[in-house]
CSV table of C-alpha atoms and ligand atoms in Angstrom, one decimal:
chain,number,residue,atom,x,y,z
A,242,UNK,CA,31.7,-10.3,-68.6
A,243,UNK,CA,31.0,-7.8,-65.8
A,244,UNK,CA,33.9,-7.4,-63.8
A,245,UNK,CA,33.6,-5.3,-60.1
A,246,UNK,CA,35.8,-3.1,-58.3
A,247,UNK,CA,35.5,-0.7,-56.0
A,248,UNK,CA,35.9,2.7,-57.2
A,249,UNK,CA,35.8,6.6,-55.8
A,250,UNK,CA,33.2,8.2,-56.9
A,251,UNK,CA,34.7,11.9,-56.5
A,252,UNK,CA,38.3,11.3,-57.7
A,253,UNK,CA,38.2,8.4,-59.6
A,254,UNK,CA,40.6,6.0,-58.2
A,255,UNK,CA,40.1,2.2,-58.3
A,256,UNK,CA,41.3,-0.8,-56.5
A,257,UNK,CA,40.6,-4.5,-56.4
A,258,UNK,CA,37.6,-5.9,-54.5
A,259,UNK,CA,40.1,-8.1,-53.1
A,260,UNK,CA,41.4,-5.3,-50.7
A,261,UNK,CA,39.9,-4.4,-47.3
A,262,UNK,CA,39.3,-0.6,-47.7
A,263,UNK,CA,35.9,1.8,-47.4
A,264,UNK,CA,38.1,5.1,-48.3
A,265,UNK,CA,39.6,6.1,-50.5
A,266,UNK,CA,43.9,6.0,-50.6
A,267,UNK,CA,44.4,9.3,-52.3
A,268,UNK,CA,41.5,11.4,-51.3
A,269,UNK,CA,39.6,9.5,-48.1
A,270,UNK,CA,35.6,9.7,-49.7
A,271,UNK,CA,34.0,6.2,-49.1
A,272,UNK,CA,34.4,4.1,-52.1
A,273,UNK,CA,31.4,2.8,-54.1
A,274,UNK,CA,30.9,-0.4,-55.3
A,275,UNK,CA,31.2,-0.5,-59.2
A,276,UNK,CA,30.3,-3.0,-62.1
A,277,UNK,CA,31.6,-2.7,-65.6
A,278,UNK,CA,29.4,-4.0,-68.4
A,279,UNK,CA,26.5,-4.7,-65.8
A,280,UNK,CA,23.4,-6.5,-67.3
A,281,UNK,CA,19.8,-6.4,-66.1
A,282,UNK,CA,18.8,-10.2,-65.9
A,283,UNK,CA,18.0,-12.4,-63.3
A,284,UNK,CA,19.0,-15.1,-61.8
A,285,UNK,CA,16.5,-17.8,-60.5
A,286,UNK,CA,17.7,-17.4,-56.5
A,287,UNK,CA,14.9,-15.8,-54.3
A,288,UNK,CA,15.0,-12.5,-53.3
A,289,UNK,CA,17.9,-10.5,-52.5
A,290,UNK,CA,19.6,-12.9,-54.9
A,291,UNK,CA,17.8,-12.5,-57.5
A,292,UNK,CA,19.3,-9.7,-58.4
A,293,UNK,CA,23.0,-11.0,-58.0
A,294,UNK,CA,24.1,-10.0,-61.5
A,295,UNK,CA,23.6,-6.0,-60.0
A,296,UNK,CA,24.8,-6.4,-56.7
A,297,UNK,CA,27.7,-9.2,-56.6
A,298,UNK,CA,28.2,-10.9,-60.2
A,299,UNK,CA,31.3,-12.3,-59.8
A,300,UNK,CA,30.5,-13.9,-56.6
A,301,UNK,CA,30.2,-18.4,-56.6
A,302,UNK,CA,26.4,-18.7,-55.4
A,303,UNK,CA,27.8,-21.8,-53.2
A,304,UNK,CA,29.4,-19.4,-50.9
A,305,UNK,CA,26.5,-16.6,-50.1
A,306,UNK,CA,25.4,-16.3,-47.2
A,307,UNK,CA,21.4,-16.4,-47.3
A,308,UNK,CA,18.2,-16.6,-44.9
A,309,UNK,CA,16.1,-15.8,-47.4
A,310,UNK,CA,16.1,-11.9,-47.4
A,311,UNK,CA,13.9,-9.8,-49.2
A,312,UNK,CA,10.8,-10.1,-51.2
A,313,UNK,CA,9.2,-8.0,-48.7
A,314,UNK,CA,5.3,-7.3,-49.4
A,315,UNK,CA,4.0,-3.7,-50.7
A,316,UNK,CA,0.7,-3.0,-49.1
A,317,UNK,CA,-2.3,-0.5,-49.9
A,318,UNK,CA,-4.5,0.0,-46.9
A,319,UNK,CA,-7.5,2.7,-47.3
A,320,UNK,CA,-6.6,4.1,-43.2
A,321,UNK,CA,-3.1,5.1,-44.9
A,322,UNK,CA,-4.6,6.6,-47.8
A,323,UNK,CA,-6.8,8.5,-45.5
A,324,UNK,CA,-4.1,9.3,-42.5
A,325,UNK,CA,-1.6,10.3,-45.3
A,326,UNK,CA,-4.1,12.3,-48.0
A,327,UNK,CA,-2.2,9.8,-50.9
A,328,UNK,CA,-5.0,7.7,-52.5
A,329,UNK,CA,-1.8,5.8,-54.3
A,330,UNK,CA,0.2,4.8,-51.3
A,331,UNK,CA,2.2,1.6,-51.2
A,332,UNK,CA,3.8,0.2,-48.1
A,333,UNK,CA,7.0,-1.5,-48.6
A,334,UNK,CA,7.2,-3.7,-45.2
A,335,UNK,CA,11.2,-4.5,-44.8
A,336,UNK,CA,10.5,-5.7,-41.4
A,337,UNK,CA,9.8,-8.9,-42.5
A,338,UNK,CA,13.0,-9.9,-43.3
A,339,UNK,CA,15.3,-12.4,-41.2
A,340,UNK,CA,16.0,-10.6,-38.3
A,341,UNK,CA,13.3,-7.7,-38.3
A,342,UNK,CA,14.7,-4.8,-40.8
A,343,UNK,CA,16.0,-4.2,-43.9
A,344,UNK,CA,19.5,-4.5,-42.3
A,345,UNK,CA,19.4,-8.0,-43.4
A,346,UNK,CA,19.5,-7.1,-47.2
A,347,UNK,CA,22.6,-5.4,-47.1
A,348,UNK,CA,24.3,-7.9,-44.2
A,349,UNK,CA,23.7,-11.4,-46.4
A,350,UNK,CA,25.9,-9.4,-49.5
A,351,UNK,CA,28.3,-7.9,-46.5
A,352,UNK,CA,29.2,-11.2,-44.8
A,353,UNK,CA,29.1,-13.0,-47.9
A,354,UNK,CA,32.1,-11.1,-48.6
A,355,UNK,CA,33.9,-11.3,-45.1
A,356,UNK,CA,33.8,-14.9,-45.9
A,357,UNK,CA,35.3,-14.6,-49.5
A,358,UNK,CA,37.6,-12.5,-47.9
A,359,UNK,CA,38.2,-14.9,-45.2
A,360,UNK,CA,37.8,-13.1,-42.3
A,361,UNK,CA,36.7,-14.4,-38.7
A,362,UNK,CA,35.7,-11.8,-37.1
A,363,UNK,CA,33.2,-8.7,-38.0
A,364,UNK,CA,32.8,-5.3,-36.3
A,365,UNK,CA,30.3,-2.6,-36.4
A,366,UNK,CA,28.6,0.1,-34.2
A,367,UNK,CA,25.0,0.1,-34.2
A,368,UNK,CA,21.6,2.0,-33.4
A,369,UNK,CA,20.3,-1.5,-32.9
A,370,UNK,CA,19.2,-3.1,-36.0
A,371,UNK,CA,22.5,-3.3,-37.9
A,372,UNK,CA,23.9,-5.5,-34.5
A,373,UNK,CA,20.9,-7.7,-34.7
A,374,UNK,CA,21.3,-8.0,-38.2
A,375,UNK,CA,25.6,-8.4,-37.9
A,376,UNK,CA,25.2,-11.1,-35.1
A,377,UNK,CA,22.8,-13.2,-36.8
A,378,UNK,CA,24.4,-13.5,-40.4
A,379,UNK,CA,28.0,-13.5,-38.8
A,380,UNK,CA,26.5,-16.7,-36.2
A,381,UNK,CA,25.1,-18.2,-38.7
A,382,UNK,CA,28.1,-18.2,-41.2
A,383,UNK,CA,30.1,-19.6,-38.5
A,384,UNK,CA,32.5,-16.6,-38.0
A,385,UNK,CA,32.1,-14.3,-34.2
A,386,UNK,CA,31.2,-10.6,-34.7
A,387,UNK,CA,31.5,-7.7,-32.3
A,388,UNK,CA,28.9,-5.0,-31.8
A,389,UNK,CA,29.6,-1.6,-30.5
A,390,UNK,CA,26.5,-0.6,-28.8
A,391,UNK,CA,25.3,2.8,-26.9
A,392,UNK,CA,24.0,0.6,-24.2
A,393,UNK,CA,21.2,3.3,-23.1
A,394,UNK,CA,21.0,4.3,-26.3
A,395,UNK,CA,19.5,1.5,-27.8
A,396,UNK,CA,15.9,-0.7,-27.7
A,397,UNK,CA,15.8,-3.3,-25.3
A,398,UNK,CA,14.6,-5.6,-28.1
A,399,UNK,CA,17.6,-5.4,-30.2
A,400,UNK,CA,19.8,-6.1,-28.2
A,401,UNK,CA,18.7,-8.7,-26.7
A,402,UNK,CA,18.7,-9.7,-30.6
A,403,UNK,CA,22.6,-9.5,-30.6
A,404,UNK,CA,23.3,-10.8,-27.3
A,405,UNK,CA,20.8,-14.1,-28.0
A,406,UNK,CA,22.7,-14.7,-31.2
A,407,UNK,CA,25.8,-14.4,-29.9
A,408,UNK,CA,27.8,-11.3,-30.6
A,409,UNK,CA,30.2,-10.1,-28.4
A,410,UNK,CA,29.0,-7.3,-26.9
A,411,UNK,CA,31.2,-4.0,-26.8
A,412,UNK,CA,29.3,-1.5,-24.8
A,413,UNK,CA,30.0,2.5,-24.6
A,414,UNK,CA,29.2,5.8,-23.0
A,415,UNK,CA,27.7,8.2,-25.3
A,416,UNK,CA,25.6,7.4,-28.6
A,417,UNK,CA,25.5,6.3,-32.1
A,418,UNK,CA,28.2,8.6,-33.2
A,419,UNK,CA,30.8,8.2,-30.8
A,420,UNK,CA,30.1,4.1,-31.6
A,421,UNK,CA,31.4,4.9,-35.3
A,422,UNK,CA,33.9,7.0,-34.4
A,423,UNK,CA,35.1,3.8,-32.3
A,424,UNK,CA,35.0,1.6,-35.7
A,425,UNK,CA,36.5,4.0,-37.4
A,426,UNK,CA,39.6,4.4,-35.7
A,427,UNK,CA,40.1,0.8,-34.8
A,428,UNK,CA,39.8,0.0,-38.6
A,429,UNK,CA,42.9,2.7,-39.0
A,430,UNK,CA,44.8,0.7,-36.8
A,431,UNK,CA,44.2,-3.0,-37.7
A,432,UNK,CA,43.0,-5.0,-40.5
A,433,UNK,CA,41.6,-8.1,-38.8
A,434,UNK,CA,37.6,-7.3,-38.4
A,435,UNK,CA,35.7,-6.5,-41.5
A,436,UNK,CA,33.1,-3.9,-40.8
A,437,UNK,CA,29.5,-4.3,-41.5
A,438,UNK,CA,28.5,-0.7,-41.0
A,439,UNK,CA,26.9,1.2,-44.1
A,440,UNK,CA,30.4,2.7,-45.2
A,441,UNK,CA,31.3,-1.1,-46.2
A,442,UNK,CA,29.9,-0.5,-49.8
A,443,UNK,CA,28.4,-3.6,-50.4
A,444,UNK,CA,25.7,-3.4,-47.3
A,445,UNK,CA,24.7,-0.4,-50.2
A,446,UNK,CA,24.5,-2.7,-53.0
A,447,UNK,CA,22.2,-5.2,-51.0
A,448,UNK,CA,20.3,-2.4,-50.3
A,449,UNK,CA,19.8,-1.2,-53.7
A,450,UNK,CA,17.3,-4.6,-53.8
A,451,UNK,CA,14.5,-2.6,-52.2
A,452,UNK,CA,14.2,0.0,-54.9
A,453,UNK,CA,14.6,-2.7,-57.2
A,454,UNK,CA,11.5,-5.1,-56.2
A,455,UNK,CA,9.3,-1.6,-55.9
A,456,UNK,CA,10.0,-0.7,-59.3
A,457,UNK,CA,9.4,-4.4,-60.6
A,458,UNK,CA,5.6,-3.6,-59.3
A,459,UNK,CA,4.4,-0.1,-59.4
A,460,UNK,CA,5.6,3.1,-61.0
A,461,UNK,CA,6.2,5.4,-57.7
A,462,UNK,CA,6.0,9.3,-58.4
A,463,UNK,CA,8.0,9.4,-54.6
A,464,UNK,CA,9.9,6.7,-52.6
A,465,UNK,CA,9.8,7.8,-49.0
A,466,UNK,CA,11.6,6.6,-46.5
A,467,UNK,CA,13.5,7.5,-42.9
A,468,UNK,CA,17.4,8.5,-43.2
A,469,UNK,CA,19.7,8.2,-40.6
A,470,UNK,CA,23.7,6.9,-41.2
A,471,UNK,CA,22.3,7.6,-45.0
A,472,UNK,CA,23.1,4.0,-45.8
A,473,UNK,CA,19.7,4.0,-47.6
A,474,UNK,CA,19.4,7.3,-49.3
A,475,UNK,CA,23.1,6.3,-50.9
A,476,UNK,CA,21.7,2.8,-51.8
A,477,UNK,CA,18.4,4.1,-53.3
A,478,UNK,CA,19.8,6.5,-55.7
A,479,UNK,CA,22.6,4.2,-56.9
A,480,UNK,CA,19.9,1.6,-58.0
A,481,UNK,CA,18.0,4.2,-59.8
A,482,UNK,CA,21.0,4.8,-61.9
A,483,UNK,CA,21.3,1.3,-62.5
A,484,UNK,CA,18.1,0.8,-63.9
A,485,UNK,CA,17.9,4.0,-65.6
A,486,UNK,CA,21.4,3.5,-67.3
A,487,UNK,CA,20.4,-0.2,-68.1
A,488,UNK,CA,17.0,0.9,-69.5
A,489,UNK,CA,14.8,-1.1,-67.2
A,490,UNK,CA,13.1,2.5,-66.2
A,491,UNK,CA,12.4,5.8,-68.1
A,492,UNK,CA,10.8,7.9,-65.0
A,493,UNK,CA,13.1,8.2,-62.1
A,494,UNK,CA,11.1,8.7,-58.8
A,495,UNK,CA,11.7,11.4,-56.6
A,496,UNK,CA,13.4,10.7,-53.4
A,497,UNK,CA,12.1,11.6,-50.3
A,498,UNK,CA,14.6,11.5,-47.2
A,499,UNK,CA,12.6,11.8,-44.0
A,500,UNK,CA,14.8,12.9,-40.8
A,501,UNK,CA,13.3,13.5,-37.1
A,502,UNK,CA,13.7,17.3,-36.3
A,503,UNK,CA,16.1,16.3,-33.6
A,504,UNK,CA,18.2,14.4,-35.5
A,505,UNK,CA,18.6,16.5,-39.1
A,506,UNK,CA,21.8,17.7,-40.0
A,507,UNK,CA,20.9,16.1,-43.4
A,508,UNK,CA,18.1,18.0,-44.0
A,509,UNK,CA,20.1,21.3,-42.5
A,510,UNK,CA,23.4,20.7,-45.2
A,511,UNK,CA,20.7,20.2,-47.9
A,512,UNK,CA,17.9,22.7,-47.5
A,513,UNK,CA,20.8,25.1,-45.9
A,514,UNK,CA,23.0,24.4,-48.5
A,515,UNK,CA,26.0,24.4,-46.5
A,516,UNK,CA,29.5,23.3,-47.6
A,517,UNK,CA,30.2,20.2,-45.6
A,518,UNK,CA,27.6,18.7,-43.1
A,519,UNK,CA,27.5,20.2,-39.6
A,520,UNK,CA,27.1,17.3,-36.7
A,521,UNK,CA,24.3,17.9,-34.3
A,522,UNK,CA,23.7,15.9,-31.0
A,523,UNK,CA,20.6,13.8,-31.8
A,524,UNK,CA,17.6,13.3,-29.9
A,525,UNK,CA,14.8,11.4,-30.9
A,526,UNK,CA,12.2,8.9,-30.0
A,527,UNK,CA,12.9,7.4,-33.0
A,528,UNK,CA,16.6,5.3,-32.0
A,529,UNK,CA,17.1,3.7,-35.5
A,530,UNK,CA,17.8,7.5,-36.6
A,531,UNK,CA,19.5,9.0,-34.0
A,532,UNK,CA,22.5,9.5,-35.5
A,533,UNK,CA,24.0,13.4,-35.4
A,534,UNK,CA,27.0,12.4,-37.8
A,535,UNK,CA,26.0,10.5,-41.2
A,536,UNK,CA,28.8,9.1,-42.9
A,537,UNK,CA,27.5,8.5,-46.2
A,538,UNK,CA,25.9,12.0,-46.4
A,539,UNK,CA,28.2,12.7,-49.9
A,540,UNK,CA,27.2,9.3,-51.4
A,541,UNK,CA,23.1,10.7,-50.4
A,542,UNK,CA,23.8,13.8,-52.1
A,543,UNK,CA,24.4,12.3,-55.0
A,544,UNK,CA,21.8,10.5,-55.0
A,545,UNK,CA,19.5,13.5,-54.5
A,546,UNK,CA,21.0,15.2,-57.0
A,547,UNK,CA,20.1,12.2,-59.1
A,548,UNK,CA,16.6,11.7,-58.3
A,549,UNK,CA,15.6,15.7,-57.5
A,550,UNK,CA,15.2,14.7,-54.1
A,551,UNK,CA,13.6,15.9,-51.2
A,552,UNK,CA,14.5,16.0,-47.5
A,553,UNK,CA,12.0,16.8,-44.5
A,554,UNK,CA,12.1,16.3,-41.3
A,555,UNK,CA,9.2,15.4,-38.7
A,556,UNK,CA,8.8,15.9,-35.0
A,557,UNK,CA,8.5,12.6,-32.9
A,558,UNK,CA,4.8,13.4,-32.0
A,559,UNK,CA,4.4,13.3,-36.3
A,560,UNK,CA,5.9,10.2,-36.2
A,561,UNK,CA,4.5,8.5,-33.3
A,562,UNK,CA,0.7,10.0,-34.7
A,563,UNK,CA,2.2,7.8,-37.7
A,564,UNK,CA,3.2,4.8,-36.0
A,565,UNK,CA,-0.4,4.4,-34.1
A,566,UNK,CA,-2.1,4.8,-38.2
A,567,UNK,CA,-0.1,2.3,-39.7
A,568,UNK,CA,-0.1,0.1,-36.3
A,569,UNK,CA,-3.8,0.5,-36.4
A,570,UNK,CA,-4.5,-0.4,-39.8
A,571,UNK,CA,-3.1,-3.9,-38.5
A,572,UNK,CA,0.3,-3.5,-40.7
A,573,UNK,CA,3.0,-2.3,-37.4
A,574,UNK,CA,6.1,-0.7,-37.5
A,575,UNK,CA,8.4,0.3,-35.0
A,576,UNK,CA,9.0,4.3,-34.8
A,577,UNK,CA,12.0,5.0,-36.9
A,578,UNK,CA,10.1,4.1,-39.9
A,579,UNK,CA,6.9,5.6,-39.3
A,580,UNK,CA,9.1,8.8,-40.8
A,581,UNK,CA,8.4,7.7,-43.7
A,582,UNK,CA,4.3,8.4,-43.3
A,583,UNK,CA,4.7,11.2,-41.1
A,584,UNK,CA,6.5,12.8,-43.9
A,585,UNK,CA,4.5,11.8,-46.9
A,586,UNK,CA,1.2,13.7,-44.8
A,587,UNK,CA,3.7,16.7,-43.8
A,588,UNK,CA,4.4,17.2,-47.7
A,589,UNK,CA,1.2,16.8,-49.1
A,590,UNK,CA,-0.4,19.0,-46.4
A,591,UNK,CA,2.2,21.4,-47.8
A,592,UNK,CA,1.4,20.9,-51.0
A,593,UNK,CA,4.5,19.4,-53.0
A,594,UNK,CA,2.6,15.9,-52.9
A,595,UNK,CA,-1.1,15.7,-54.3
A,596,UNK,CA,-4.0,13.2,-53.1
A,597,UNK,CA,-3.4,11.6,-57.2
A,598,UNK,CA,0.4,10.8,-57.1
A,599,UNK,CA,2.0,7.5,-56.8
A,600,UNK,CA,4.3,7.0,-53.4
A,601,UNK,CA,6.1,4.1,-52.1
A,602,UNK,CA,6.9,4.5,-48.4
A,603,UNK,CA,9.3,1.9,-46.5
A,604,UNK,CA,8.6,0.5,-43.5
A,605,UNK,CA,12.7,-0.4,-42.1
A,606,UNK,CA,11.6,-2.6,-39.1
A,607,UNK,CA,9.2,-4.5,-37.4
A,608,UNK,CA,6.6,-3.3,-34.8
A,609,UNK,CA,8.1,-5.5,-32.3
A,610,UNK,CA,11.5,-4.2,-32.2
A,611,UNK,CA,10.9,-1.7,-29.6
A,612,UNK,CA,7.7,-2.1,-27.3
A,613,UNK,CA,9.2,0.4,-24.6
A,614,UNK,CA,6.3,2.4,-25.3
A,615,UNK,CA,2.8,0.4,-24.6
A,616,UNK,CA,0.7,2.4,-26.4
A,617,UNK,CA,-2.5,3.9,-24.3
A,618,UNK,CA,-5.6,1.6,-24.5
A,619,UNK,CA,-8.6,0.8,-22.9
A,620,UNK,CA,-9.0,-2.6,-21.2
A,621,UNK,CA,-12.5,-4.2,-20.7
A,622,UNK,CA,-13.8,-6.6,-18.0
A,623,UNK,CA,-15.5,-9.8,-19.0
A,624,UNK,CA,-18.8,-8.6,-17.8
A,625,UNK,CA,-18.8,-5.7,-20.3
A,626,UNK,CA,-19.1,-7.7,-23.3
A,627,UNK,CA,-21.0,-11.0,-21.9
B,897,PLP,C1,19.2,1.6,-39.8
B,897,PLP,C2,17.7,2.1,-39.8
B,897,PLP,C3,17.3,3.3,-40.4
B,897,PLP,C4,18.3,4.3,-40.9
B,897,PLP,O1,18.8,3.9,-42.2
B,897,PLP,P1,20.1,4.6,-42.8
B,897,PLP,O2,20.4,3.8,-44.0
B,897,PLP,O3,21.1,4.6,-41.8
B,897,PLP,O4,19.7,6.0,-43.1
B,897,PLP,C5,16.0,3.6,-40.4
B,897,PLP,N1,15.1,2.7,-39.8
B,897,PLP,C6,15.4,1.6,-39.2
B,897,PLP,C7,14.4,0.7,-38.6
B,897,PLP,C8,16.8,1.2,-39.2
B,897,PLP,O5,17.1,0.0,-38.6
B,898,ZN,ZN1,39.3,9.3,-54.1
């Protein structure tokens, strides 16, 4: 029988799932979800779900709370083989989940737990898309949930998001890391909210669904993608482990954590290979990855480490060159994710990717979650055409 707890990765402690913690007691890293005698097999739920027996075995399925998350389509378009110099290149569109972005996958494994754990209230600080994502699932499970939000900081779209579904609305001065600093010392004071930010570990192990329904369908040289809080990059690697330790996969795919330049002090403790990660005050078009502070960067470095990752980082007029390709070729994103592209042309014009390798690029959120920016077009008058 598998049996989870959550464990610390960097001194081994363990505890109980039942327990409300992200860090760890004796040495304050951010636990890891962990599952003793895991098996690869499937259970017949739809997406996110199917994978249960990875992510949350012990779990009842009667009290999960689902809308259907995941399953996301992987598209091959010849203008993003041609923008991107990648014949091979697979578009993995998580913007067509629930509420818009890939926030979802993690949220329905997250809230399912506040409500095993019976809370009634959630918290988190958000860039936008984890809010949406919080409000929604924490609405529909019939518990309230409260978003801290850099109220200038944020698209229009997404909050509107959490303020139509119903979270309460905490708003602050300053940005993205100043929200999580917020969380973090309100969850060292009290114990009544549960947190639905990436340090809750099992947001990660919803997460780790993405890589898992890529590598059901193609066999990806790279899996690129834009990195922010790190959530992902932490997610990604653990489910490559998974399925390489439960012989599902022999190749392991190389990593490939796209930051925007003004918002890279992941790709700085990497590539710099400093001790500990230096905070930077992020600026970026791209809001869903303006974030100066990642919490899960030791969790990401593992999973580099794993995978013999790569990160790079791409100016916003790379990524917004990116958006327009990919909005173009009629598949939409909003600019966060068009990283992901702008980084996969930046490395092959450099060489380290080649026009014959495989890549996998995800696409975090919708094209219609921020519209701030109408893009420059012509317009035509009726007597033009008739
Ligand atoms: C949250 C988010 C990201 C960043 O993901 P991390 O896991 O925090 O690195 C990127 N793109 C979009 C659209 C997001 O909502
Ligand atoms: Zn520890």
């Amino acid at each position: 029988m598998t049996h989870s707890v959550l464990k610390c990765h960097y001194c081994g402690a363990e505890y109980t799932i039942d327990r409300n913690i992200y860090t760890c007691d004796k040495c304050g890293n951010i636990l890891d979800v962990y599952h003793y005698d895991m098996e690869y097999s499937l259970t017949g739920l739809k997406g996110v779900w199917k994978y249960k027996n990875l992510i949350h075995p012990g779990i009842n399925e009667g009290t999960i709370i689902s809308k259907g998350e995941g399953n996301t389509n992987l598209y091959s378009n010849s203008r993003i083989s041609e923008f991107s110099g990648i014949d091979k290149i697979f578009l993995k569109h998580e913007g067509e989940n629930p509420t818009g972005s890939f926030k979802d996958r993690g949220m329905t494994v997250a809230v399912s737990e506040a409500m095993r754990l019976k809370f009634n209230k959630t918290l988190c600080a958000s860039t936008g898309n984890t809010s949406a994502a919080a409000a929604s699932y924490s609405s529909f499970a019939g518990i309230e949930s409260y978003v801290i939000i850099p109220e200038k900081n944020i698209s229009a779209n997404k909050l509107f998001q959490a303020i139509a579904y119903g979270a309460n609305i905490v708003d602050i001065e300053g940005d993205f890391d100043s929200a999580m600093d917020n969380v973090r010392k309100t969850i060292a004071k009290r114990n009544d909210f549960y947190v639905l930010n990436s340090l809750n570990p099992w947001r990660i192990e919803g997460q780790k669904t993405i890589i898992y329904e890529i590598m059901e369908k193609i066999k990806p040289d790279f899996i690129t993608f834009p990195a922010g809080n790190l959530g992902n990059t932490s997610a990604f690697g653990k489910a490559l482990m998974d399925l390489k330790s439960l012989g599902v996969i022999d190749d392991v795919p190389r990593l490939v954590a796209i930051q925007a330049e003004g918002a890279s002090p992941f790709y700085n403790y990497i590539n710099g290979k400093q001790e500990s990660i230096i905070p930077v005050k992020a600026e970026t078009i791209a809001s869903a990855i303006k974030i100066g502070n990642p919490v899960n960067y030791k969790k990401a470095k593992r999973s580099l480490e794993f995978t013999r990752g790569i990160v790079e980082k791409v100016s916003d007029d790379q990524i917004m060159e990116a958006k327009r390709a990919i909005d173009r070729a009629g598949i939409g994103c909003e600019p966060a994710s068009a990283a992901a592209v702008a980084g996969v042309k930046k490395l092959r014009d450099a060489g380290i990717m080649h026009k014959g390798d495989t890549v996998a690029s995800i696409l975090t959120g919708h094209i219609l979650k921020d519209v701030s920016i109408i893009p420059e077009h012509k317009t035509l008058r009726i007597s033009d055409i008739f």
